[in-house]
Coordinates of N, CA and C in Angstrom, one line a residue:
X1 N -3.9 31.3 -11.9 CA -3.5 30.0 -12.3 C -3.9 29.6 -13.7
X2 N -3.1 29.0 -14.5 CA -3.4 28.6 -15.9 C -4.5 27.5 -15.8
X3 N -5.2 27.4 -17.0 CA -6.3 26.4 -17.1 C -5.8 25.0 -16.8
X4 N -4.6 24.7 -17.5 CA -4.1 23.3 -17.3 C -3.7 23.0 -15.8
X5 N -3.2 24.1 -15.1 CA -2.8 23.9 -13.7 C -4.1 23.7 -12.9
X6 N -5.1 24.4 -13.2 CA -6.4 24.3 -12.5 C -7.0 22.9 -12.7
X7 N -6.9 22.4 -13.9 CA -7.4 21.1 -14.2 C -6.6 20.0 -13.4
X8 N -5.3 20.2 -13.4 CA -4.5 19.2 -12.7 C -4.8 19.2 -11.2
X9 N -5.0 20.4 -10.7 CA -5.3 20.5 -9.3 C -6.6 19.9 -8.9
X10 N -7.6 20.1 -9.8 CA -8.9 19.5 -9.5 C -8.8 18.0 -9.7
X11 N -8.0 17.5 -10.7 CA -7.9 16.1 -11.0 C -7.2 15.4 -9.7
X12 N -6.3 16.1 -9.1 CA -5.6 15.6 -7.9 C -6.6 15.5 -6.8
X13 N -7.4 16.5 -6.6 CA -8.5 16.5 -5.6 C -9.5 15.4 -5.8
X14 N -9.9 15.2 -7.0 CA -10.8 14.1 -7.3 C -10.2 12.7 -7.1
X15 N -8.9 12.6 -7.5 CA -8.1 11.4 -7.2 C -8.1 11.0 -5.7
X16 N -7.7 12.0 -4.9 CA -7.6 11.8 -3.5 C -8.9 11.4 -2.9
X17 N -10.0 12.1 -3.4 CA -11.3 11.9 -2.8 C -11.8 10.5 -3.1
X18 N -11.7 10.1 -4.4 CA -12.2 8.7 -4.8 C -11.3 7.6 -4.1
X19 N -10.0 7.9 -4.1 CA -9.1 6.8 -3.5 C -9.5 6.7 -2.0
X20 N -9.8 7.8 -1.3 CA -10.1 7.7 0.1 C -11.4 6.9 0.3
X21 N -12.4 7.1 -0.6 CA -13.6 6.4 -0.6 C -13.4 4.9 -0.7
X22 N -12.5 4.5 -1.7 CA -12.2 3.1 -1.9 C -11.5 2.5 -0.6
X23 N -10.5 3.3 -0.1 CA -9.8 2.8 1.1 C -10.7 2.6 2.3
X24 N -11.7 3.5 2.4 CA -12.7 3.3 3.6 C -13.8 2.3 3.3
X25 N -13.7 1.7 2.1 CA -14.7 0.7 1.7 C -16.1 1.3 1.5
X26 N -16.2 2.7 1.3 CA -17.4 3.3 1.0 C -17.7 3.0 -0.5
X27 N -16.7 2.8 -1.3 CA -16.8 2.3 -2.7 C -16.2 0.9 -2.7
X28 N -17.0 -0.1 -2.7 CA -16.6 -1.5 -2.6 C -16.3 -2.0 -4.0
X29 N -15.5 -3.2 -4.0 CA -15.2 -3.8 -5.3 C -16.5 -4.0 -6.1
X30 N -16.4 -3.5 -7.4 CA -17.6 -3.7 -8.3 C -18.5 -2.4 -8.3
X31 N -18.3 -1.5 -7.4 CA -19.1 -0.3 -7.3 C -18.9 0.5 -8.6
X32 N -20.0 1.0 -9.2 CA -19.9 1.8 -10.5 C -19.6 3.2 -10.1
X33 N -18.6 3.8 -10.8 CA -18.2 5.1 -10.5 C -18.7 6.0 -11.7
X34 N -19.8 6.8 -11.4 CA -20.4 7.6 -12.4 C -19.8 8.9 -12.4
X35 N -19.2 9.3 -13.6 CA -18.4 10.5 -13.7 C -19.3 11.7 -13.3
X36 N -20.5 11.8 -13.9 CA -21.3 13.0 -13.6 C -21.7 13.2 -12.1
X37 N -21.9 12.0 -11.5 CA -22.3 12.1 -10.1 C -21.1 12.6 -9.2
X38 N -20.0 12.0 -9.5 CA -18.8 12.4 -8.7 C -18.4 13.9 -9.0
X39 N -18.5 14.3 -10.3 CA -18.2 15.7 -10.6 C -19.2 16.6 -9.9
X40 N -20.5 16.3 -9.8 CA -21.4 17.1 -9.2 C -21.2 17.2 -7.7
X41 N -20.8 16.1 -7.1 CA -20.5 16.1 -5.6 C -19.3 16.9 -5.3
X42 N -18.3 16.9 -6.2 CA -17.1 17.7 -6.0 C -17.2 19.1 -6.6
X43 N -18.3 19.4 -7.3 CA -18.5 20.7 -7.9 C -17.4 21.1 -8.9
X44 N -17.2 20.1 -9.8 CA -16.3 20.3 -10.9 C -16.8 19.6 -12.1
X45 N -16.1 19.9 -13.3 CA -16.5 19.2 -14.5 C -16.1 17.8 -14.5
X46 N -16.5 17.0 -15.5 CA -16.2 15.6 -15.6 C -14.7 15.4 -16.0
X47 N -14.1 16.4 -16.7 CA -12.8 16.2 -17.2 C -11.7 15.9 -16.2
X48 N -11.6 16.6 -15.1 CA -10.6 16.2 -14.0 C -11.0 14.9 -13.4
X49 N -12.3 14.6 -13.3 CA -12.7 13.3 -12.6 C -12.3 12.2 -13.5
X50 N -12.5 12.3 -14.8 CA -12.0 11.3 -15.8 C -10.5 11.1 -15.7
X51 N -9.8 12.1 -15.6 CA -8.3 12.0 -15.4 C -8.0 11.3 -14.1
X52 N -8.7 11.6 -13.1 CA -8.4 11.0 -11.8 C -8.7 9.5 -11.8
X53 N -9.8 9.1 -12.5 CA -10.1 7.7 -12.6 C -9.1 6.9 -13.5
X54 N -8.6 7.6 -14.5 CA -7.6 7.0 -15.3 C -6.3 6.7 -14.5
X55 N -6.0 7.6 -13.6 CA -4.8 7.4 -12.8 C -5.1 6.3 -11.8
X56 N -6.3 6.2 -11.3 CA -6.6 5.1 -10.4 C -6.6 3.7 -11.2
X57 N -7.0 3.8 -12.5 CA -7.0 2.6 -13.3 C -5.5 2.1 -13.5
X58 N -4.6 3.1 -13.7 CA -3.2 2.8 -13.8 C -2.6 2.1 -12.6
X59 N -3.2 2.4 -11.4 CA -2.8 1.8 -10.1 C -3.5 0.5 -9.8
X60 N -4.5 0.1 -10.7 CA -5.2 -1.1 -10.5 C -6.4 -1.0 -9.6
X61 N -6.8 0.2 -9.1 CA -7.9 0.3 -8.2 C -9.2 0.5 -8.9
X62 N -9.2 0.9 -10.2 CA -10.4 1.1 -11.0 C -10.2 0.4 -12.3
X63 N -11.3 -0.1 -12.9 CA -11.3 -0.7 -14.2 C -12.4 -0.1 -15.0
X64 N -12.1 0.1 -16.3 CA -13.1 0.6 -17.3 C -13.7 -0.5 -18.1
X65 N -15.0 -0.6 -18.2 CA -15.6 -1.7 -18.9 C -16.4 -1.1 -20.1
X66 N -16.3 -1.7 -21.2 CA -17.0 -1.2 -22.4 C -18.5 -1.2 -22.2
X67 N -19.2 -0.1 -22.5 CA -20.6 0.1 -22.4 C -21.1 0.1 -20.9
X68 N -20.2 0.1 -20.0 CA -20.5 0.2 -18.6 C -19.9 1.4 -17.9
X69 N -18.6 1.6 -18.2 CA -17.9 2.7 -17.6 C -16.9 2.3 -16.5
X70 N -16.7 3.1 -15.5 CA -15.7 2.8 -14.5 C -16.3 2.1 -13.3
X71 N -15.6 1.1 -12.8 CA -15.9 0.4 -11.6 C -14.7 0.3 -10.7
X72 N -15.0 0.1 -9.4 CA -13.9 -0.2 -8.5 C -13.5 -1.7 -8.8
X73 N -12.2 -1.9 -8.9 CA -11.7 -3.2 -9.3 C -12.2 -4.3 -8.3
X74 N -12.5 -5.5 -8.9 CA -12.9 -6.6 -8.1 C -11.6 -7.3 -7.5
X75 N -11.8 -7.9 -6.4 CA -10.7 -8.6 -5.7 C -10.3 -9.8 -6.5
X76 N -9.0 -10.0 -6.8 CA -8.5 -11.1 -7.6 C -7.3 -11.6 -6.9
X77 N -7.4 -12.9 -6.5 CA -6.3 -13.6 -5.8 C -5.0 -13.5 -6.5
X78 N -5.0 -13.7 -7.8 CA -3.7 -13.7 -8.5 C -3.2 -12.2 -8.5
X79 N -4.0 -11.3 -8.6 CA -3.6 -9.9 -8.6 C -3.0 -9.5 -7.3
X80 N -3.6 -10.0 -6.2 CA -3.1 -9.8 -4.8 C -1.7 -10.3 -4.7
X81 N -1.5 -11.6 -5.2 CA -0.1 -12.2 -5.1 C 0.9 -11.4 -6.0
X82 N 0.5 -11.0 -7.2 CA 1.4 -10.2 -8.0 C 1.7 -8.9 -7.4
X83 N 0.7 -8.3 -6.7 CA 1.0 -7.0 -6.1 C 2.0 -7.1 -4.9
X84 N 1.8 -8.2 -4.1 CA 2.7 -8.4 -3.0 C 4.1 -8.7 -3.5
X85 N 4.2 -9.5 -4.6 CA 5.6 -9.8 -5.2 C 6.2 -8.5 -5.7
X86 N 5.4 -7.7 -6.3 CA 5.9 -6.4 -6.8 C 6.4 -5.5 -5.7
X87 N 5.6 -5.4 -4.6 CA 5.9 -4.6 -3.5 C 7.2 -5.1 -2.8
X88 N 7.4 -6.4 -2.8 CA 8.6 -6.9 -2.2 C 9.8 -6.4 -2.9
X89 N 9.8 -6.4 -4.2 CA 10.9 -5.9 -5.0 C 11.1 -4.4 -4.8
X90 N 10.0 -3.6 -5.0 CA 10.1 -2.2 -5.0 C 10.4 -1.7 -3.6
X91 N 9.8 -2.2 -2.6 CA 10.0 -1.7 -1.2 C 11.4 -2.1 -0.7
X92 N 11.9 -3.3 -1.1 CA 13.2 -3.7 -0.8 C 14.2 -2.8 -1.3
X93 N 14.1 -2.4 -2.6 CA 15.0 -1.4 -3.2 C 14.9 -0.1 -2.6
X94 N 13.7 0.4 -2.3 CA 13.5 1.7 -1.7 C 14.1 1.8 -0.3
X95 N 14.0 0.7 0.4 CA 14.5 0.7 1.8 C 16.0 0.7 1.8
X96 N 16.6 0.0 0.9 CA 18.1 -0.1 0.7 C 18.6 1.3 0.3
X97 N 18.0 1.9 -0.7 CA 18.4 3.2 -1.1 C 18.3 4.3 -0.1
X98 N 17.3 4.1 0.8 CA 17.1 5.1 1.9 C 18.0 4.9 3.1
X99 N 18.6 3.7 3.2 CA 19.2 3.3 4.4 C 20.3 4.3 4.9
X100 N 21.1 4.8 4.0 CA 22.2 5.7 4.5 C 21.7 7.1 4.8
X101 N 20.5 7.4 4.5 CA 19.9 8.7 4.8 C 19.1 8.7 6.0
X102 N 18.9 7.6 6.6 CA 18.1 7.5 7.8 C 18.9 8.0 9.0
X103 N 18.3 8.8 9.8 CA 18.9 9.4 11.0 C 18.6 8.5 12.2
X104 N 19.3 8.8 13.3 CA 19.1 8.1 14.5 C 17.7 8.3 15.0
X105 N 17.1 9.5 14.8 CA 15.7 9.8 15.1 C 14.8 8.9 14.3
X106 N 15.1 8.8 13.0 CA 14.2 7.9 12.1 C 14.2 6.5 12.6
X107 N 15.4 6.0 13.0 CA 15.4 4.6 13.4 C 14.8 4.4 14.8
X108 N 14.9 5.4 15.6 CA 14.2 5.4 16.9 C 12.7 5.4 16.7
X109 N 12.2 6.2 15.8 CA 10.8 6.2 15.5 C 10.3 4.9 14.9
X110 N 11.1 4.2 14.1 CA 10.8 2.9 13.5 C 10.6 1.9 14.7
X111 N 11.6 2.0 15.6 CA 11.5 1.0 16.7 C 10.3 1.3 17.6
X112 N 10.0 2.6 17.8 CA 8.8 2.9 18.6 C 7.6 2.3 18.0
X113 N 7.5 2.5 16.7 CA 6.3 1.9 16.0 C 6.2 0.4 16.1
X114 N 7.4 -0.2 16.0 CA 7.4 -1.7 16.1 C 7.1 -2.1 17.5
X115 N 7.5 -1.3 18.5 CA 7.1 -1.6 19.9 C 5.6 -1.6 20.1
X116 N 5.0 -0.6 19.4 CA 3.5 -0.5 19.5 C 2.9 -1.7 18.8
X117 N 3.5 -2.2 17.8 CA 3.0 -3.4 17.1 C 3.1 -4.6 18.0
X118 N 4.2 -4.7 18.7 CA 4.4 -5.8 19.7 C 3.4 -5.7 20.8
X119 N 3.1 -4.5 21.3 CA 2.2 -4.3 22.4 C 0.8 -4.7 22.0
X120 N 0.5 -4.5 20.7 CA -0.9 -4.7 20.2 C -1.2 -6.2 20.0
X121 N -0.2 -7.1 20.1 CA -0.4 -8.5 19.8 C -1.3 -9.1 20.8
X122 N -1.3 -8.6 22.1 CA -2.2 -9.2 23.1 C -3.6 -9.0 22.8
X123 N -4.0 -7.9 22.1 CA -5.4 -7.6 21.8 C -5.4 -7.3 20.3
X124 N -5.2 -8.3 19.5 CA -4.9 -8.2 18.1 C -6.0 -7.6 17.3
X125 N -5.7 -6.5 16.6 CA -6.7 -5.9 15.6 C -6.0 -5.9 14.3
X126 N -6.3 -6.7 13.3 CA -5.6 -6.8 12.1 C -5.5 -5.5 11.3
X127 N -6.6 -4.7 11.3 CA -6.6 -3.4 10.6 C -5.6 -2.5 11.2
X128 N -5.7 -2.3 12.6 CA -4.8 -1.4 13.2 C -3.3 -1.9 13.1
X129 N -3.1 -3.2 13.2 CA -1.7 -3.7 13.0 C -1.2 -3.4 11.6
X130 N -2.0 -3.5 10.6 CA -1.6 -3.2 9.2 C -1.3 -1.8 9.1
X131 N -2.1 -0.9 9.7 CA -1.8 0.6 9.6 C -0.4 0.9 10.2
X132 N -0.1 0.3 11.4 CA 1.2 0.5 12.0 C 2.3 -0.1 11.1
X133 N 2.0 -1.2 10.5 CA 3.0 -1.9 9.6 C 3.4 -1.0 8.5
X134 N 2.4 -0.4 7.9 CA 2.6 0.6 6.8 C 3.4 1.8 7.3
X135 N 3.1 2.3 8.5 CA 3.8 3.4 9.0 C 5.3 3.0 9.3
X136 N 5.5 1.8 9.8 CA 6.9 1.4 10.1 C 7.7 1.4 8.8
X137 N 7.2 0.7 7.7 CA 7.9 0.6 6.5 C 8.1 2.0 5.8
X138 N 7.1 2.8 5.9 CA 7.2 4.1 5.3 C 8.3 4.9 5.9
X139 N 8.4 4.8 7.2 CA 9.5 5.5 8.0 C 10.9 5.1 7.4
X140 N 11.0 3.8 7.0 CA 12.3 3.3 6.6 C 12.6 3.7 5.1
X141 N 11.6 3.7 4.3 CA 11.8 4.0 2.9 C 11.6 5.5 2.5
X142 N 11.1 6.3 3.4 CA 10.8 7.7 3.1 C 11.9 8.5 2.5
X143 N 13.2 8.3 3.0 CA 14.3 9.2 2.5 C 14.8 8.7 1.2
X144 N 14.2 7.6 0.6 CA 14.7 7.1 -0.7 C 14.8 8.3 -1.7
X145 N 16.0 8.5 -2.3 CA 16.2 9.6 -3.2 C 15.5 9.5 -4.6
X146 N 15.1 8.3 -4.9 CA 14.4 8.0 -6.2 C 12.9 8.3 -6.1
X147 N 12.5 9.5 -6.5 CA 11.1 9.9 -6.3 C 10.1 8.9 -7.1
X148 N 10.6 8.5 -8.3 CA 9.7 7.6 -9.1 C 9.5 6.3 -8.4
X149 N 10.6 5.8 -7.8 CA 10.4 4.5 -7.0 C 9.5 4.7 -5.9
X150 N 9.6 5.8 -5.2 CA 8.7 6.1 -4.1 C 7.2 6.1 -4.5
X151 N 7.0 6.7 -5.7 CA 5.6 6.8 -6.2 C 5.1 5.4 -6.5
X152 N 5.9 4.5 -7.0 CA 5.5 3.1 -7.3 C 5.2 2.3 -6.0
X153 N 6.1 2.5 -5.0 CA 5.9 1.8 -3.8 C 4.5 2.3 -3.1
X154 N 4.3 3.6 -3.1 CA 3.0 4.1 -2.5 C 1.8 3.6 -3.3
X155 N 2.0 3.6 -4.6 CA 0.9 3.1 -5.5 C 0.5 1.7 -5.2
X156 N 1.6 0.9 -5.0 CA 1.3 -0.6 -4.7 C 0.7 -0.8 -3.3
X157 N 1.1 0.0 -2.4 CA 0.5 0.0 -1.0 C -1.0 0.3 -1.2
X158 N -1.3 1.3 -2.0 CA -2.7 1.7 -2.2 C -3.5 0.6 -2.9
X159 N -2.9 -0.1 -3.8 CA -3.5 -1.2 -4.5 C -3.8 -2.3 -3.6
X160 N -2.8 -2.6 -2.7 CA -3.0 -3.7 -1.7 C -4.2 -3.4 -0.8
X161 N -4.3 -2.1 -0.4 CA -5.4 -1.7 0.5 C -6.7 -2.0 -0.1
X162 N -6.8 -1.9 -1.5 CA -8.1 -2.2 -2.1 C -8.3 -3.8 -2.2
X163 N -7.2 -4.5 -2.5 CA -7.4 -5.9 -2.6 C -7.6 -6.7 -1.3
X164 N -6.9 -6.2 -0.3 CA -7.0 -6.9 1.0 C -6.9 -5.8 2.1
X165 N -8.0 -5.7 3.0 CA -7.9 -4.7 4.0 C -6.8 -5.0 5.0
X166 N -6.5 -6.3 5.2 CA -5.4 -6.7 6.1 C -5.1 -8.2 5.8
X167 N -3.9 -8.5 5.4 CA -3.5 -9.8 5.2 C -3.4 -10.5 6.6
X168 N -3.1 -9.8 7.6 CA -3.0 -10.4 9.0 C -4.3 -10.9 9.5
X169 N -5.4 -10.5 8.9 CA -6.7 -11.0 9.3 C -6.8 -12.5 9.0
X170 N -6.1 -12.9 7.9 CA -6.1 -14.3 7.5 C -5.0 -15.1 8.1
X171 N -3.9 -14.4 8.4 CA -2.7 -15.1 9.0 C -2.2 -14.3 10.2
X172 N -3.0 -14.3 11.3 CA -2.6 -13.5 12.5 C -1.3 -14.0 13.1
X173 N -1.0 -15.3 13.0 CA 0.2 -15.8 13.5 C 1.5 -15.2 12.9
X174 N 1.3 -14.7 11.7 CA 2.4 -14.1 10.9 C 2.9 -12.8 11.6
X175 N 2.0 -12.2 12.4 CA 2.3 -10.9 13.0 C 3.5 -11.0 13.9
X176 N 3.6 -12.0 14.7 CA 4.7 -12.2 15.7 C 6.0 -12.3 14.9
X177 N 6.0 -13.1 13.9 CA 7.3 -13.2 13.1 C 7.6 -11.9 12.4
X178 N 6.6 -11.1 12.0 CA 6.8 -9.9 11.3 C 7.5 -8.9 12.2
X179 N 7.1 -8.7 13.4 CA 7.7 -7.7 14.3 C 9.2 -8.1 14.6
X180 N 9.5 -9.4 14.7 CA 10.9 -9.8 14.9 C 11.7 -9.5 13.7
X181 N 11.1 -9.7 12.5 CA 11.9 -9.3 11.3 C 12.1 -7.8 11.2
X182 N 11.1 -7.1 11.6 CA 11.3 -5.6 11.6 C 12.5 -5.2 12.4
X183 N 12.7 -5.8 13.6 CA 13.8 -5.5 14.4 C 15.1 -5.8 13.7
X184 N 15.1 -6.9 13.0 CA 16.3 -7.3 12.2 C 16.7 -6.4 11.1
X185 N 15.7 -5.9 10.4 CA 15.9 -4.9 9.3 C 16.5 -3.6 9.9
X186 N 15.9 -3.1 11.0 CA 16.4 -1.9 11.6 C 17.8 -2.1 12.1
X187 N 18.1 -3.3 12.6 CA 19.5 -3.6 13.1 C 20.5 -3.6 12.0
X188 N 20.1 -4.1 10.8 CA 21.0 -4.1 9.7 C 21.3 -2.6 9.2
X189 N 20.3 -1.8 9.2 CA 20.5 -0.4 8.8 C 21.3 0.3 9.8
X190 N 21.1 0.1 11.1 CA 21.8 0.7 12.1 C 23.3 0.4 12.1
X191 N 23.6 -0.9 11.8 CA 25.0 -1.3 11.8 C 25.7 -1.0 10.5
X192 N 25.0 -0.4 9.5 CA 25.7 0.0 8.3 C 26.0 -1.2 7.4
X193 N 25.1 -2.2 7.5 CA 25.3 -3.4 6.6 C 25.2 -3.1 5.2
X194 N 25.8 -3.9 4.3 CA 25.8 -3.7 2.9 C 24.4 -3.5 2.4
X195 N 24.2 -2.6 1.4 CA 22.9 -2.3 0.9 C 22.1 -3.5 0.3
X196 N 22.9 -4.5 -0.3 CA 22.2 -5.6 -0.8 C 21.7 -6.5 0.3
X197 N 22.3 -6.6 1.4 CA 21.8 -7.3 2.6 C 20.5 -6.7 3.1
X198 N 20.5 -5.4 3.2 CA 19.3 -4.7 3.6 C 18.1 -4.9 2.6
X199 N 18.4 -4.8 1.4 CA 17.4 -5.0 0.3 C 16.9 -6.4 0.4
X200 N 17.8 -7.4 0.5 CA 17.4 -8.8 0.6 C 16.5 -9.1 1.8
X201 N 16.8 -8.5 3.0 CA 16.1 -8.7 4.2 C 14.7 -8.1 4.1
X202 N 14.6 -6.9 3.5 CA 13.3 -6.3 3.3 C 12.4 -7.1 2.3
X203 N 13.1 -7.6 1.3 CA 12.3 -8.3 0.3 C 11.8 -9.7 0.9
X204 N 12.7 -10.4 1.6 CA 12.3 -11.6 2.2 C 11.2 -11.4 3.2
X205 N 11.2 -10.3 3.9 CA 10.2 -10.0 4.9 C 8.8 -9.9 4.2
X206 N 8.7 -9.2 3.1 CA 7.5 -9.0 2.4 C 7.0 -10.4 1.8
X207 N 8.0 -11.1 1.2 CA 7.6 -12.3 0.6 C 7.1 -13.4 1.6
X208 N 7.7 -13.3 2.8 CA 7.3 -14.3 3.8 C 5.8 -14.1 4.2
X209 N 5.3 -12.9 4.2 CA 3.9 -12.6 4.5 C 3.0 -13.2 3.4
X210 N 3.5 -13.0 2.1 CA 2.7 -13.6 1.0 C 2.7 -15.1 1.1
X211 N 3.9 -15.7 1.4 CA 3.9 -17.1 1.5 C 3.0 -17.7 2.6
X212 N 2.9 -17.0 3.7 CA 2.1 -17.4 4.8 C 0.6 -17.3 4.4
X213 N 0.2 -16.3 3.6 CA -1.1 -16.1 3.1 C -1.5 -17.2 2.1
X214 N -0.6 -17.5 1.2 CA -0.8 -18.5 0.2 C -1.0 -19.9 0.8
X215 N -0.1 -20.2 1.8 CA -0.2 -21.5 2.5 C -1.6 -21.6 3.2
X216 N -2.0 -20.5 3.8 CA -3.3 -20.5 4.5 C -4.4 -20.8 3.5
X217 N -4.4 -20.1 2.3 CA -5.4 -20.3 1.3 C -5.4 -21.8 0.8
X218 N -4.2 -22.3 0.7 CA -4.1 -23.7 0.2 C -4.7 -24.7 1.2
X219 N -4.4 -24.5 2.5 CA -4.8 -25.5 3.5 C -6.3 -25.3 3.8
X220 N -6.9 -24.1 3.5 CA -8.3 -23.9 3.9 C -9.2 -24.1 2.7
X221 N -8.6 -24.4 1.5 CA -9.4 -24.6 0.3 C -10.1 -25.9 0.3

């Protein structure tokens, strides 16, 4: 394997490792990411680690501060709102573009996941519900033929995971509305509805969750 390819492979491994640490909250907001320490733990040079952290910076999960270095990004309410707004647009487009490629098995899987979400409402666990929610939406947008759009959607999901472990922890009542809207989106896809209707429904669905969260923050302030 060429040197550049080896570096890229190690950079990807470092990226996945650090991102998983952030997702599991082992690296919490503000945590200092020391290049040398991470490189030593992964048994690699600092070059691929630096590249990995720059990629995570591009996704908003890491920030570089002068004379300090890299840190896990702090939670920022405005950034959370911007990320949700961005995901509404990106995910809506990806879902519409994927709609015609979804098979009957795909739609059946989406409905099965949504049924599990409905069943979980009686013993609500926001984190588990959010994981199922991600799985549901990923099932619908996975066949999107635009690979760049898919990368952006997945990056925004990762960014949200850093900013908020689960929005539903703040607005649990939104969960019941969410599963009903899921059924509506699947129904539109199944019926061959115009792509702009599917995109609009998916976008409204995401925006409604943000609206519920912002209303909660306003009333509890």
